[in-house]
């Protein structure tokens, strides 16, 4: 039997439901549960402040409802005018600044119901959108955000943007509800269609990422469809195609697991859109619509078999994939500081802890970036490691940008330890309804303790990938961390270790359900061994396997205990 969400989609009239009526209801700060499910397709989630839940319950008040809004920003690229508009939205409507996500876009939290429509309208006025930023559709297409190093990089980004545009839902519901677009009635309403998705859209979310070796800064193997750009002689020749990546899992349920995407071949650029459509159509028709826990493409592939899925994709696309081409990734972190791109332009990557842009004490992200956006003549980019890039700067303007960065305390990247430079934490409490433990708010407490331990062993500058998630859904892609904490309960985490440094090997559980003291103790011992026994330039994750701390397993998928 199809899941309840399938019923909601079926009767929603292409994602309208009764969202408009719910927004107009002044009696409550919420909308209905069913409309909340549809709202995701429009790029927003209804949440409530979990810090206030108990107190409001005691006072017999409804939860402190507010909405999270997520922009759709292919490849994380925006103009300075868009930056200023997004910053204005944060100060006009949101509670906690701008938040860069692990899929290189912005979220705004704490928007109350009556401000939701003005917020989405303001994003539209800034020539951006929130449509399909969430929901059972193709999400924001992520792409190597690092500086436009070459013509091939620019070409690859253009394909990411085309994919994002091409795979958008076609419903007019978004314009009707948020932008006062004309309502479709009569024959026009009858004629409305979703040519790719159909009336029930996909069984589950679908994610596409494009990486350009040697940088795997999008974690390309964590995507439902990962594209590895093949560049030869400075020209983009096409993409290796990897399918079935995904991170989400449920504690104690071995039928759910993180999985790395499997490479199935190579496609030339002019066939990319047709191929993506075919892949999505296979998942649309073959994906599980009864049990949402098993509805991601990775489970479709494991159930039907990779060969059968590949054959069906090729049948629907009308062509066969070519043999995959060689590629090599070196790392999946960002490169901080200035990097020179092509045509004499420069690009500055700044580290933003957990992607949270607020003005706090010495570090004033909102004010500083506002000042930069007013004078900067290039663009601004977000990365999948929750950082930002001031891109396309003329050599003569570098000093001015550097001065603003330093004056607002945004130059932490110059001083940060190796582990801090490679730390990513998901949002978790207080807004995420699924969080079991703290993540973003815990990172600033955890890092100094880890740094003290690393310092004791002379490892302060060692680059180590650290990922924190408040639950096993894996929004910080924790299964690809050399060290990862996955939340189980307040103050308790699974400690997972030994992914590689380039996003090509999943980590494994080392200690289950431990508190901070236990995990720091375990790590201190391992840091001591790493310092004493590592080989030159050996990464921590690789050392843990070679040193026998964990066994080397050739695994594409890993069961979360
Ligand atoms: Fe995520 C659900 C935040 C990237 C896997 N994710 C959520 C929700 C919406 C909670 C909910 O469903 O009620 C979180 C909102 C928290 C909040 O208050 O803002 C949330 N996910 C995030 C973000 C903001 C984390 C961050 O700190 O940056 C990321 C937004 C990305 C974006 O801009 O689109 C985010 N989420 C990811 C990623 C990483 C990625 O895509 O590269 C993953 C793992 C990859 C994957 O999809 O497999 C991820 N999020 C999930 C899942 C598990 C899906 C699954 O297959 O089981 C859920 C839960 C669900 O969908 O049922 C989830
Ligand atoms: Fe929320 Fe879990 Fe995602 Fe963290 S990993 S944002 S706790 S759903």
Coordinates of C-alpha atoms and ligand atoms in Angstrom, one line a residue:
X1 CA 0.0 0.0 0.0
X2 CA 1.4 3.4 -0.8
X3 CA 2.6 5.5 2.2
X4 CA 0.4 8.3 3.5
X5 CA 2.7 10.9 1.9
X6 CA 1.9 9.3 -1.5
X7 CA -1.8 10.0 -0.8
X8 CA -1.1 13.6 0.2
X9 CA 0.9 14.2 -3.1
X10 CA -1.8 12.5 -5.2
X11 CA -4.6 14.8 -4.0
X12 CA -2.5 17.9 -3.7
X13 CA -3.2 19.2 -7.2
X14 CA 0.4 19.5 -8.0
X15 CA 1.6 20.6 -4.6
X16 CA -1.1 23.1 -3.7
X17 CA -2.9 21.3 -0.9
X18 CA -4.4 23.9 1.4
X19 CA -1.2 25.8 2.0
X20 CA -2.6 29.1 1.0
X21 CA -5.6 28.7 3.4
X22 CA -3.3 27.5 6.2
X23 CA -1.1 30.6 5.8
X24 CA -4.2 32.8 6.1
X25 CA -5.5 31.2 9.3
X26 CA -4.7 33.8 12.1
X27 CA -5.7 31.4 15.0
X28 CA -2.5 29.4 15.0
X29 CA 1.2 29.9 14.1
X30 CA 1.2 26.5 12.3
X31 CA -0.1 25.0 9.2
X32 CA -1.6 21.4 9.0
X33 CA 0.6 18.3 9.1
X34 CA -0.4 17.4 5.5
X35 CA 0.4 20.9 4.2
X36 CA 3.7 20.9 6.0
X37 CA 4.7 17.8 3.9
X38 CA 3.8 19.7 0.7
X39 CA 5.5 22.9 2.0
X40 CA 8.8 21.1 1.7
X41 CA 8.5 21.0 -2.1
X42 CA 8.3 24.8 -1.9
X43 CA 11.5 25.0 0.1
X44 CA 10.3 25.4 3.6
X45 CA 9.8 23.3 6.8
X46 CA 7.6 24.1 9.7
X47 CA 9.6 23.6 12.9
X48 CA 9.3 24.6 16.6
X49 CA 11.9 25.8 19.0
X50 CA 12.9 22.7 20.9
X51 CA 14.5 24.7 23.7
X52 CA 11.1 26.1 24.5
X53 CA 9.0 23.0 24.0
X54 CA 8.6 21.9 27.7
X55 CA 8.1 25.3 29.0
X56 CA 5.4 26.1 26.5
X57 CA 3.7 22.8 27.2
X58 CA 3.7 23.6 30.9
X59 CA 2.1 26.9 30.1
X60 CA -0.4 25.2 27.9
X61 CA 0.7 27.2 24.9
X62 CA 1.1 25.8 21.4
X63 CA 4.8 25.1 20.5
X64 CA 6.8 28.1 19.3
X65 CA 6.2 27.4 15.6
X66 CA 8.4 29.0 13.0
X67 CA 9.6 28.1 9.5
X68 CA 12.9 27.3 8.0
X69 CA 13.4 28.5 4.5
X70 CA 16.0 27.1 2.1
X71 CA 17.1 28.8 -1.1
X72 CA 17.9 27.0 -4.3
X73 CA 21.2 28.1 -5.5
X74 CA 22.8 25.9 -8.1
X75 CA 26.5 25.5 -7.5
X76 CA 26.3 27.9 -4.6
X77 CA 27.0 30.9 -6.9
X78 CA 25.4 34.3 -6.2
X79 CA 25.9 38.0 -7.1
X80 CA 26.7 40.6 -4.6
X81 CA 23.3 42.1 -5.1
X82 CA 21.8 38.7 -4.1
X83 CA 24.0 38.5 -1.1
X84 CA 22.7 41.9 0.1
X85 CA 19.1 40.8 -0.5
X86 CA 19.6 37.6 1.4
X87 CA 21.3 39.5 4.3
X88 CA 18.3 41.9 4.4
X89 CA 15.9 38.9 4.6
X90 CA 17.9 37.6 7.5
X91 CA 17.6 40.8 9.4
X92 CA 13.9 41.5 8.4
X93 CA 12.5 38.0 9.1
X94 CA 14.9 35.4 10.5
X95 CA 16.1 34.6 14.0
X96 CA 19.6 33.5 13.5
X97 CA 21.4 35.1 10.6
X98 CA 22.2 33.3 7.4
X99 CA 23.2 29.6 7.5
X100 CA 25.3 28.1 4.8
X101 CA 24.2 24.4 4.3
X102 CA 26.2 21.4 3.4
X103 CA 24.6 21.6 -0.1
X104 CA 26.1 25.1 -0.7
X105 CA 23.0 27.2 -0.2
X106 CA 21.4 29.4 2.4
X107 CA 18.8 28.6 5.1
X108 CA 17.0 31.1 7.2
X109 CA 15.5 29.9 10.5
X110 CA 12.8 31.2 12.8
X111 CA 10.5 32.8 10.3
X112 CA 7.0 33.2 11.7
X113 CA 4.0 32.3 9.6
X114 CA 2.9 35.7 8.6
X115 CA 6.4 36.5 7.3
X116 CA 6.7 33.3 5.2
X117 CA 5.2 34.7 2.1
X118 CA 7.1 38.0 2.2
X119 CA 10.3 36.0 2.8
X120 CA 9.8 33.8 -0.3
X121 CA 8.7 36.8 -2.3
X122 CA 11.8 38.7 -1.3
X123 CA 14.0 35.7 -2.4
X124 CA 12.1 35.7 -5.7
X125 CA 12.7 39.4 -6.1
X126 CA 16.4 38.7 -5.7
X127 CA 16.1 36.5 -8.7
X128 CA 16.5 33.3 -6.7
X129 CA 14.0 30.7 -5.6
X130 CA 13.1 28.2 -3.0
X131 CA 11.2 25.8 -5.2
X132 CA 12.4 22.2 -4.9
X133 CA 15.0 23.1 -2.3
X134 CA 13.4 20.3 -0.2
X135 CA 10.8 17.6 -1.0
X136 CA 10.6 14.5 -3.2
X137 CA 12.2 16.0 -6.3
X138 CA 15.7 16.8 -7.5
X139 CA 17.3 19.2 -5.0
X140 CA 19.8 21.9 -5.3
X141 CA 22.5 20.7 -7.7
X142 CA 25.9 21.0 -6.0
X143 CA 29.1 21.7 -7.9
X144 CA 32.8 22.3 -7.3
X145 CA 32.6 25.8 -5.9
X146 CA 36.2 26.4 -6.0
X147 CA 37.5 29.2 -8.0
X148 CA 36.9 29.3 -11.7
X149 CA 40.3 27.8 -12.3
X150 CA 39.8 27.2 -16.0
X151 CA 37.4 27.2 -18.9
X152 CA 36.6 23.6 -18.0
X153 CA 35.5 24.6 -14.5
X154 CA 33.3 27.2 -15.9
X155 CA 31.8 24.7 -18.4
X156 CA 31.2 22.1 -15.6
X157 CA 29.4 24.7 -13.5
X158 CA 27.2 25.7 -16.5
X159 CA 26.1 22.0 -16.7
X160 CA 25.3 21.9 -13.0
X161 CA 23.1 25.0 -13.5
X162 CA 21.5 23.5 -16.6
X163 CA 20.7 20.3 -14.7
X164 CA 19.2 22.2 -11.9
X165 CA 17.0 24.2 -14.2
X166 CA 16.0 21.3 -16.4
X167 CA 14.9 19.1 -13.6
X168 CA 12.7 21.7 -11.9
X169 CA 9.0 20.8 -11.2
X170 CA 6.7 22.6 -13.6
X171 CA 3.7 23.2 -11.3
X172 CA 2.4 26.7 -11.2
X173 CA 1.5 26.2 -7.5
X174 CA 4.6 28.0 -6.3
X175 CA 3.7 31.2 -8.3
X176 CA 0.1 31.0 -7.1
X177 CA 0.9 30.6 -3.4
X178 CA 3.9 32.8 -2.9
X179 CA 4.0 35.3 -5.8
X180 CA 0.4 36.1 -6.3
X181 CA 0.5 34.4 -9.7
X182 CA -2.7 34.0 -11.5
X183 CA -4.7 30.9 -10.3
X184 CA -5.1 28.2 -12.9
X185 CA -8.8 27.3 -13.2
X186 CA -11.0 25.2 -15.5
X187 CA -9.4 23.8 -18.6
X188 CA -6.0 25.3 -17.7
X189 CA -6.0 23.6 -14.4
X190 CA -7.1 20.3 -16.1
X191 CA -4.2 20.6 -18.5
X192 CA -1.5 21.1 -15.9
X193 CA 1.2 18.4 -16.1
X194 CA 4.5 17.4 -14.6
X195 CA 6.1 15.8 -17.6
X196 CA 9.1 14.3 -15.7
X197 CA 7.8 13.8 -12.2
X198 CA 4.1 13.0 -12.7
X199 CA 1.4 13.9 -10.2
X200 CA 3.1 12.0 -7.3
X201 CA 6.7 13.3 -7.9
X202 CA 9.5 11.0 -6.8
X203 CA 9.3 8.4 -4.0
X204 CA 11.9 10.4 -2.1
X205 CA 14.4 13.3 -2.3
X206 CA 17.0 13.1 -5.1
X207 CA 20.4 14.7 -5.1
X208 CA 23.0 15.5 -7.8
X209 CA 26.5 16.6 -7.3
X210 CA 29.3 17.4 -9.7
X211 CA 33.0 17.2 -8.7
X212 CA 36.1 18.2 -10.7
X213 CA 39.1 16.1 -9.7
X214 CA 41.4 16.4 -7.8
X215 CA 38.9 18.2 -5.5
X216 CA 36.0 16.2 -4.2
X217 CA 34.6 19.1 -2.2
X218 CA 31.0 18.1 -2.9
X219 CA 31.4 14.5 -1.7
X220 CA 30.4 13.3 -5.1
X221 CA 29.9 9.7 -3.9
X222 CA 27.3 10.7 -1.3
X223 CA 24.9 11.8 -4.1
X224 CA 22.1 9.9 -5.7
X225 CA 23.7 10.9 -9.0
X226 CA 27.4 11.9 -8.8
X227 CA 29.2 13.3 -11.8
X228 CA 32.9 13.3 -11.9
X229 CA 34.1 15.8 -14.5
X230 CA 36.7 14.4 -16.9
X231 CA 39.0 17.2 -18.1
X232 CA 41.6 16.5 -20.6
X233 CA 43.9 19.1 -22.3
X234 CA 42.0 21.9 -20.5
X235 CA 38.7 20.8 -22.1
X236 CA 35.7 19.3 -20.4
X237 CA 35.2 15.9 -22.1
X238 CA 32.2 14.7 -20.1
X239 CA 31.4 13.0 -16.8
X240 CA 31.9 9.6 -15.1
X241 CA 28.5 8.7 -13.8
X242 CA 28.1 7.4 -10.3
X243 CA 24.7 6.3 -8.9
X244 CA 23.2 5.3 -5.6
X245 CA 25.1 7.4 -3.0
X246 CA 23.3 8.4 0.2
X247 CA 24.1 8.9 3.9
X248 CA 20.8 8.5 5.8
X249 CA 20.3 5.6 8.2
X250 CA 18.3 4.8 11.3
X251 CA 20.0 3.5 14.5
X252 CA 19.4 -0.2 15.0
X253 CA 17.8 -0.8 11.6
X254 CA 20.2 -2.7 9.4
X255 CA 17.9 -2.4 6.4
X256 CA 19.0 1.3 6.2
X257 CA 22.6 2.3 5.6
X258 CA 24.9 4.9 4.2
X259 CA 26.1 3.9 0.7
X260 CA 28.7 5.3 -1.7
X261 CA 27.6 5.8 -5.3
X262 CA 28.8 3.2 -7.8
X263 CA 30.4 4.3 -11.0
X264 CA 28.5 2.9 -14.0
X265 CA 30.2 4.6 -17.0
X266 CA 30.9 7.9 -18.8
X267 CA 28.7 10.3 -20.6
X268 CA 29.5 13.2 -23.0
X269 CA 28.1 16.6 -22.0
X270 CA 25.5 16.8 -24.8
X271 CA 23.8 13.7 -23.4
X272 CA 23.9 14.6 -19.8
X273 CA 20.4 16.1 -19.5
X274 CA 18.8 13.1 -21.3
X275 CA 20.8 10.7 -19.0
X276 CA 19.7 12.5 -15.8
X277 CA 16.1 12.4 -16.9
X278 CA 16.3 8.7 -17.6
X279 CA 17.9 8.0 -14.2
X280 CA 15.3 10.0 -12.4
X281 CA 12.5 8.3 -14.4
X282 CA 13.9 4.9 -13.3
X283 CA 13.8 5.9 -9.7
X284 CA 10.4 7.5 -10.1
X285 CA 9.0 4.2 -11.4
X286 CA 11.1 1.6 -9.5
X287 CA 11.5 3.4 -6.2
X288 CA 9.7 2.1 -3.1
X289 CA 6.5 4.2 -2.5
X290 CA 5.3 2.1 0.5
X291 CA 8.2 2.5 3.0
X292 CA 9.8 5.9 2.9
X293 CA 12.8 4.6 4.9
X294 CA 13.6 2.4 1.8
X295 CA 12.7 4.9 -0.9
X296 CA 16.0 6.4 -1.7
X297 CA 17.6 5.5 -5.0
X298 CA 20.4 3.5 -3.2
X299 CA 17.8 1.0 -2.0
X300 CA 16.2 0.7 -5.4
X301 CA 19.7 -0.1 -6.8
X302 CA 20.5 -2.7 -4.1
X303 CA 17.1 -4.3 -4.5
X304 CA 17.0 -4.5 -8.3
X305 CA 20.8 -4.9 -8.8
X306 CA 23.2 -2.4 -10.3
X307 CA 23.3 -4.1 -13.7
X308 CA 19.6 -4.2 -14.1
X309 CA 19.3 -0.5 -13.1
X310 CA 22.0 0.5 -15.5
X311 CA 20.4 -1.5 -18.3
X312 CA 17.0 0.2 -17.6
X313 CA 18.7 3.7 -17.6
X314 CA 20.3 3.0 -20.9
X315 CA 17.1 1.7 -22.4
X316 CA 15.2 4.8 -21.4
X317 CA 18.0 7.2 -22.4
X318 CA 18.2 5.5 -25.8
X319 CA 22.0 5.2 -25.7
X320 CA 24.7 3.1 -23.8
X321 CA 27.2 4.7 -21.4
X322 CA 30.8 4.6 -22.5
X323 CA 33.5 3.0 -20.3
X324 CA 34.4 5.1 -17.2
X325 CA 37.6 7.2 -17.5
X326 CA 40.4 7.4 -15.0
X327 CA 40.3 10.1 -12.4
X328 CA 42.0 10.8 -9.0
X329 CA 40.7 12.7 -6.0
X330 CA 43.1 14.2 -3.5
X331 CA 40.7 15.6 -0.8
X332 CA 37.2 16.8 0.0
X333 CA 37.9 19.9 2.1
X334 CA 38.2 23.5 0.9
X335 CA 41.4 25.3 0.1
X336 CA 41.5 28.4 2.4
X337 CA 43.0 31.7 1.5
X338 CA 43.7 33.2 -1.9
X339 CA 43.8 31.0 -5.0
X340 CA 44.6 32.3 -8.5
X341 CA 42.1 31.3 -11.1
X342 CA 42.1 31.9 -14.9
X343 CA 42.1 35.3 -16.6
X344 CA 44.1 36.8 -13.7
X345 CA 41.2 36.7 -11.2
X346 CA 41.7 35.7 -7.6
X347 CA 39.4 33.9 -5.1
X348 CA 39.4 34.0 -1.3
X349 CA 38.0 31.1 0.7
X350 CA 37.0 31.9 4.3
X351 CA 36.0 29.4 6.9
X352 CA 32.6 29.8 8.5
X353 CA 32.2 27.6 11.6
X354 CA 29.2 25.4 10.9
X355 CA 28.2 27.8 8.1
X356 CA 26.5 30.1 10.6
X357 CA 26.8 33.8 9.6
X358 CA 26.0 36.1 12.5
X359 CA 27.6 39.1 14.2
X360 CA 29.0 37.8 17.5
X361 CA 31.8 39.4 19.5
X362 CA 35.0 39.8 17.5
X363 CA 33.7 37.9 14.5
X364 CA 31.1 39.9 12.6
X365 CA 30.1 38.0 9.5
X366 CA 27.0 39.8 8.6
X367 CA 28.5 43.3 8.9
X368 CA 31.8 42.3 7.3
X369 CA 30.2 40.5 4.3
X370 CA 27.8 43.3 3.8
X371 CA 30.7 45.7 3.5
X372 CA 32.4 43.3 1.1
X373 CA 29.3 42.9 -1.0
X374 CA 29.0 46.7 -1.4
X375 CA 32.5 47.0 -2.9
X376 CA 33.3 43.7 -4.5
X377 CA 32.9 43.5 -8.3
X378 CA 32.9 39.7 -8.6
X379 CA 30.6 37.1 -7.2
X380 CA 30.3 35.1 -4.0
X381 CA 30.1 31.3 -3.7
X382 CA 29.1 28.9 -1.0
X383 CA 30.8 25.5 -0.5
X384 CA 29.5 22.1 0.6
X385 CA 31.8 22.4 3.6
X386 CA 29.7 25.3 4.8
X387 CA 32.3 27.9 3.8
X388 CA 32.3 30.9 1.5
X389 CA 34.4 32.2 -1.4
X390 CA 34.8 35.8 -2.4
X391 CA 35.3 35.0 -6.1
X392 CA 36.6 36.8 -9.2
X393 CA 38.6 39.5 -7.5
X394 CA 41.1 41.6 -9.5
X395 CA 44.6 41.4 -8.1
X396 CA 44.5 45.1 -7.4
X397 CA 41.4 44.7 -5.1
X398 CA 42.9 41.9 -2.9
X399 CA 44.3 44.2 -0.3
X400 CA 41.0 46.0 0.2
X401 CA 39.1 42.7 0.6
X402 CA 41.8 41.4 3.0
X403 CA 41.5 44.5 5.2
X404 CA 37.7 44.2 5.5
X405 CA 38.1 40.5 6.3
X406 CA 40.6 41.2 9.0
X407 CA 38.7 44.1 10.5
X408 CA 35.6 41.9 11.0
X409 CA 37.5 38.9 12.5
X410 CA 36.6 36.8 9.4
X411 CA 40.2 35.7 8.9
X412 CA 40.2 32.7 11.4
X413 CA 41.2 30.4 8.6
X414 CA 44.8 31.8 8.9
X415 CA 45.0 30.6 12.5
X416 CA 42.8 27.5 12.7
X417 CA 44.2 24.1 13.6
X418 CA 44.1 21.3 11.0
X419 CA 41.0 19.7 12.6
X420 CA 39.1 22.9 12.9
X421 CA 39.7 23.7 9.2
X422 CA 38.1 20.4 8.3
X423 CA 35.1 20.4 10.8
X424 CA 31.6 20.3 9.6
X425 CA 28.5 20.1 11.9
X426 CA 24.8 19.8 11.0
X427 CA 22.2 22.2 12.4
X428 CA 20.6 19.9 14.9
X429 CA 19.1 21.6 18.1
X430 CA 17.1 23.7 18.6
X431 CA 15.4 23.8 15.2
X432 CA 15.8 20.4 13.7
X433 CA 12.9 18.2 14.7
X434 CA 14.9 15.0 14.2
X435 CA 17.9 15.8 16.3
X436 CA 18.8 13.3 19.1
X437 CA 21.9 15.2 20.3
X438 CA 23.5 18.6 19.8
X439 CA 25.7 19.2 16.8
X440 CA 26.3 22.8 15.6
X441 CA 26.1 24.1 19.2
X442 CA 28.4 21.4 20.5
X443 CA 31.2 21.9 18.0
X444 CA 32.6 25.1 19.7
X445 CA 32.8 23.2 23.0
X446 CA 34.3 20.0 21.5
X447 CA 36.9 21.5 19.2
X448 CA 39.1 23.1 21.9
X449 CA 39.2 19.7 23.8
X450 CA 40.2 17.9 20.6
X451 CA 42.8 20.6 19.9
X452 CA 44.3 20.3 23.3
X453 CA 44.6 16.5 22.8
X454 CA 46.1 16.9 19.3
X455 CA 48.5 19.6 20.6
X456 CA 49.8 17.2 23.3
X457 CA 50.9 14.9 20.6
X458 CA 52.3 17.5 18.2
X459 CA 49.4 17.1 15.8
X460 CA 47.8 20.6 15.9
X461 CA 48.3 21.2 12.3
X462 CA 47.4 17.7 11.1
X463 CA 44.4 18.0 8.6
X464 CA 41.7 15.6 9.9
X465 CA 38.2 15.5 8.6
X466 CA 35.7 15.9 11.5
X467 CA 32.0 15.5 11.0
X468 CA 29.3 15.9 13.6
X469 CA 25.6 15.0 13.2
X470 CA 22.9 15.2 15.7
X471 CA 21.3 12.0 14.4
X472 CA 22.0 9.2 11.9
X473 CA 20.3 11.0 9.0
X474 CA 23.8 12.3 8.2
X475 CA 23.3 15.9 7.1
X476 CA 27.0 16.6 7.7
X477 CA 27.8 13.5 5.7
X478 CA 29.4 12.0 8.8
X479 CA 30.0 8.6 7.4
X480 CA 32.7 10.2 5.3
X481 CA 34.5 11.7 8.3
X482 CA 37.9 10.4 9.4
X483 CA 36.4 11.1 12.8
X484 CA 32.6 11.4 13.1
X485 CA 30.2 11.8 16.0
X486 CA 26.6 10.6 15.2
X487 CA 24.1 11.6 17.9
X488 CA 22.1 9.0 19.8
X489 CA 20.8 10.9 22.8
X490 CA 21.6 14.2 24.6
X491 CA 25.4 14.1 25.2
X492 CA 25.8 10.6 23.7
X493 CA 27.3 9.8 20.3
X494 CA 28.5 6.9 18.2
X495 CA 32.2 7.5 17.5
X496 CA 33.0 6.5 13.9
X497 CA 36.5 6.4 12.4
X498 CA 38.6 5.8 9.4
X499 CA 37.0 7.2 6.3
X500 CA 39.7 8.4 3.9
X501 CA 40.6 12.0 3.2
X502 CA 38.9 12.2 -0.2
X503 CA 35.3 11.0 0.3
X504 CA 35.9 7.6 -1.2
X505 CA 35.7 5.3 1.8
X506 CA 33.0 5.1 4.5
X507 CA 34.0 5.1 8.2
X508 CA 33.1 2.4 10.7
X509 CA 31.8 2.4 14.3
X510 CA 34.6 2.4 16.8
X511 CA 32.6 3.1 20.0
X512 CA 28.9 3.0 20.3
X513 CA 26.7 5.4 22.3
X514 CA 29.5 7.0 24.3
X515 CA 29.7 10.3 26.3
X516 CA 32.3 13.1 25.8
X517 CA 34.8 11.7 28.3
X518 CA 34.8 8.3 26.7
X519 CA 35.2 9.6 23.2
X520 CA 38.0 12.1 24.1
X521 CA 39.8 9.3 26.0
X522 CA 39.5 6.9 23.0
X523 CA 40.7 9.6 20.6
X524 CA 43.6 10.7 22.8
X525 CA 45.0 7.2 22.7
X526 CA 44.7 7.0 18.9
X527 CA 46.3 10.4 18.4
X528 CA 49.3 9.2 20.5
X529 CA 49.7 6.2 18.3
X530 CA 49.2 8.3 15.1
X531 CA 51.9 10.7 16.2
X532 CA 54.3 7.9 16.9
X533 CA 53.6 5.5 14.1
X534 CA 52.4 7.4 11.1
X535 CA 54.2 7.3 7.8
X536 CA 55.1 10.6 6.1
X537 CA 51.9 12.3 4.8
X538 CA 49.7 9.4 6.0
X539 CA 46.2 10.6 6.8
X540 CA 44.6 9.7 10.2
X541 CA 41.9 7.6 8.6
X542 CA 44.3 5.6 6.5
X543 CA 46.6 5.2 9.5
X544 CA 43.8 3.7 11.6
X545 CA 43.3 1.0 9.0
X546 CA 47.0 0.3 8.4
X547 CA 47.7 0.3 12.1
X548 CA 45.0 -2.3 12.6
X549 CA 42.7 -0.1 14.8
X550 CA 39.9 -1.0 12.4
X551 CA 39.8 -3.6 9.8
X552 CA 40.1 -2.7 6.1
X553 CA 36.8 -3.6 4.5
X554 CA 36.0 -3.1 0.8
X555 CA 32.5 -1.7 1.4
X556 CA 30.2 0.4 -0.6
X557 CA 27.6 0.4 2.2
X558 CA 27.9 0.3 5.9
X559 CA 25.3 -0.7 8.5
X560 CA 24.9 1.8 11.3
X561 CA 24.7 -0.1 14.5
Ligands
LIG1 FE1 19.4 17.0 5.9 C1 16.4 16.0 7.1 C2 19.2 19.9 7.6 C3 22.0 18.1 4.1 C4 20.2 13.8 4.9 N1 18.0 17.8 7.1 C5 16.8 17.3 7.4 C6 16.0 18.3 8.1 C7 15.1 19.0 7.1 C8 15.1 17.8 9.3 C9 13.7 17.3 9.0 O1 13.5 16.5 8.1 O2 12.8 17.7 9.8 C10 17.1 19.2 8.7 C11 16.7 20.7 9.0 C12 17.5 21.2 10.2 C13 17.4 22.6 10.4 O3 16.8 23.1 11.4 O4 17.8 23.4 9.5 C14 18.2 19.0 7.7 N2 20.4 18.7 5.8 C15 20.2 19.8 6.6 C16 21.3 20.8 6.4 C17 20.8 22.2 6.6 C18 22.5 20.5 7.3 C19 23.5 21.5 7.5 O5 23.9 21.6 8.6 O6 23.9 22.2 6.5 C20 21.7 20.5 4.9 C21 20.8 21.2 3.9 C22 21.3 20.9 2.5 C23 20.6 21.7 1.5 O7 20.9 22.8 1.3 O8 19.8 21.1 0.7 C24 21.3 19.0 4.9 N3 20.8 16.1 4.6 C25 21.9 16.8 4.1 C26 22.8 15.8 3.6 C27 24.1 16.1 2.9 C28 24.0 16.2 1.4 O9 23.0 16.2 0.8 O10 25.1 16.3 0.8 C29 22.3 14.6 3.8 C30 22.9 13.2 3.5 C31 22.9 12.8 2.1 C32 21.6 12.1 1.8 O11 20.6 12.7 1.5 O12 21.6 10.8 1.9 C33 21.0 14.8 4.5 N4 18.4 15.2 6.0 C34 18.9 14.0 5.6 C35 18.0 13.0 5.9 C36 18.2 11.5 5.7 C37 17.7 11.1 4.3 C38 17.7 9.6 4.1 O13 17.9 9.1 3.0 O14 17.4 8.9 5.1 C39 16.9 13.6 6.5 C40 15.6 13.0 7.1 C41 14.6 12.6 6.0 O15 14.7 13.0 4.9 O16 13.7 11.9 6.4 C42 17.2 15.0 6.6
LIG2 FE1 18.8 17.2 12.0 FE2 19.9 14.8 12.0 FE3 20.1 16.3 9.9 FE4 21.5 16.9 12.0 S1 21.7 15.0 10.8 S2 20.3 18.4 10.8 S3 20.1 16.3 13.6 S4 18.2 15.5 10.6

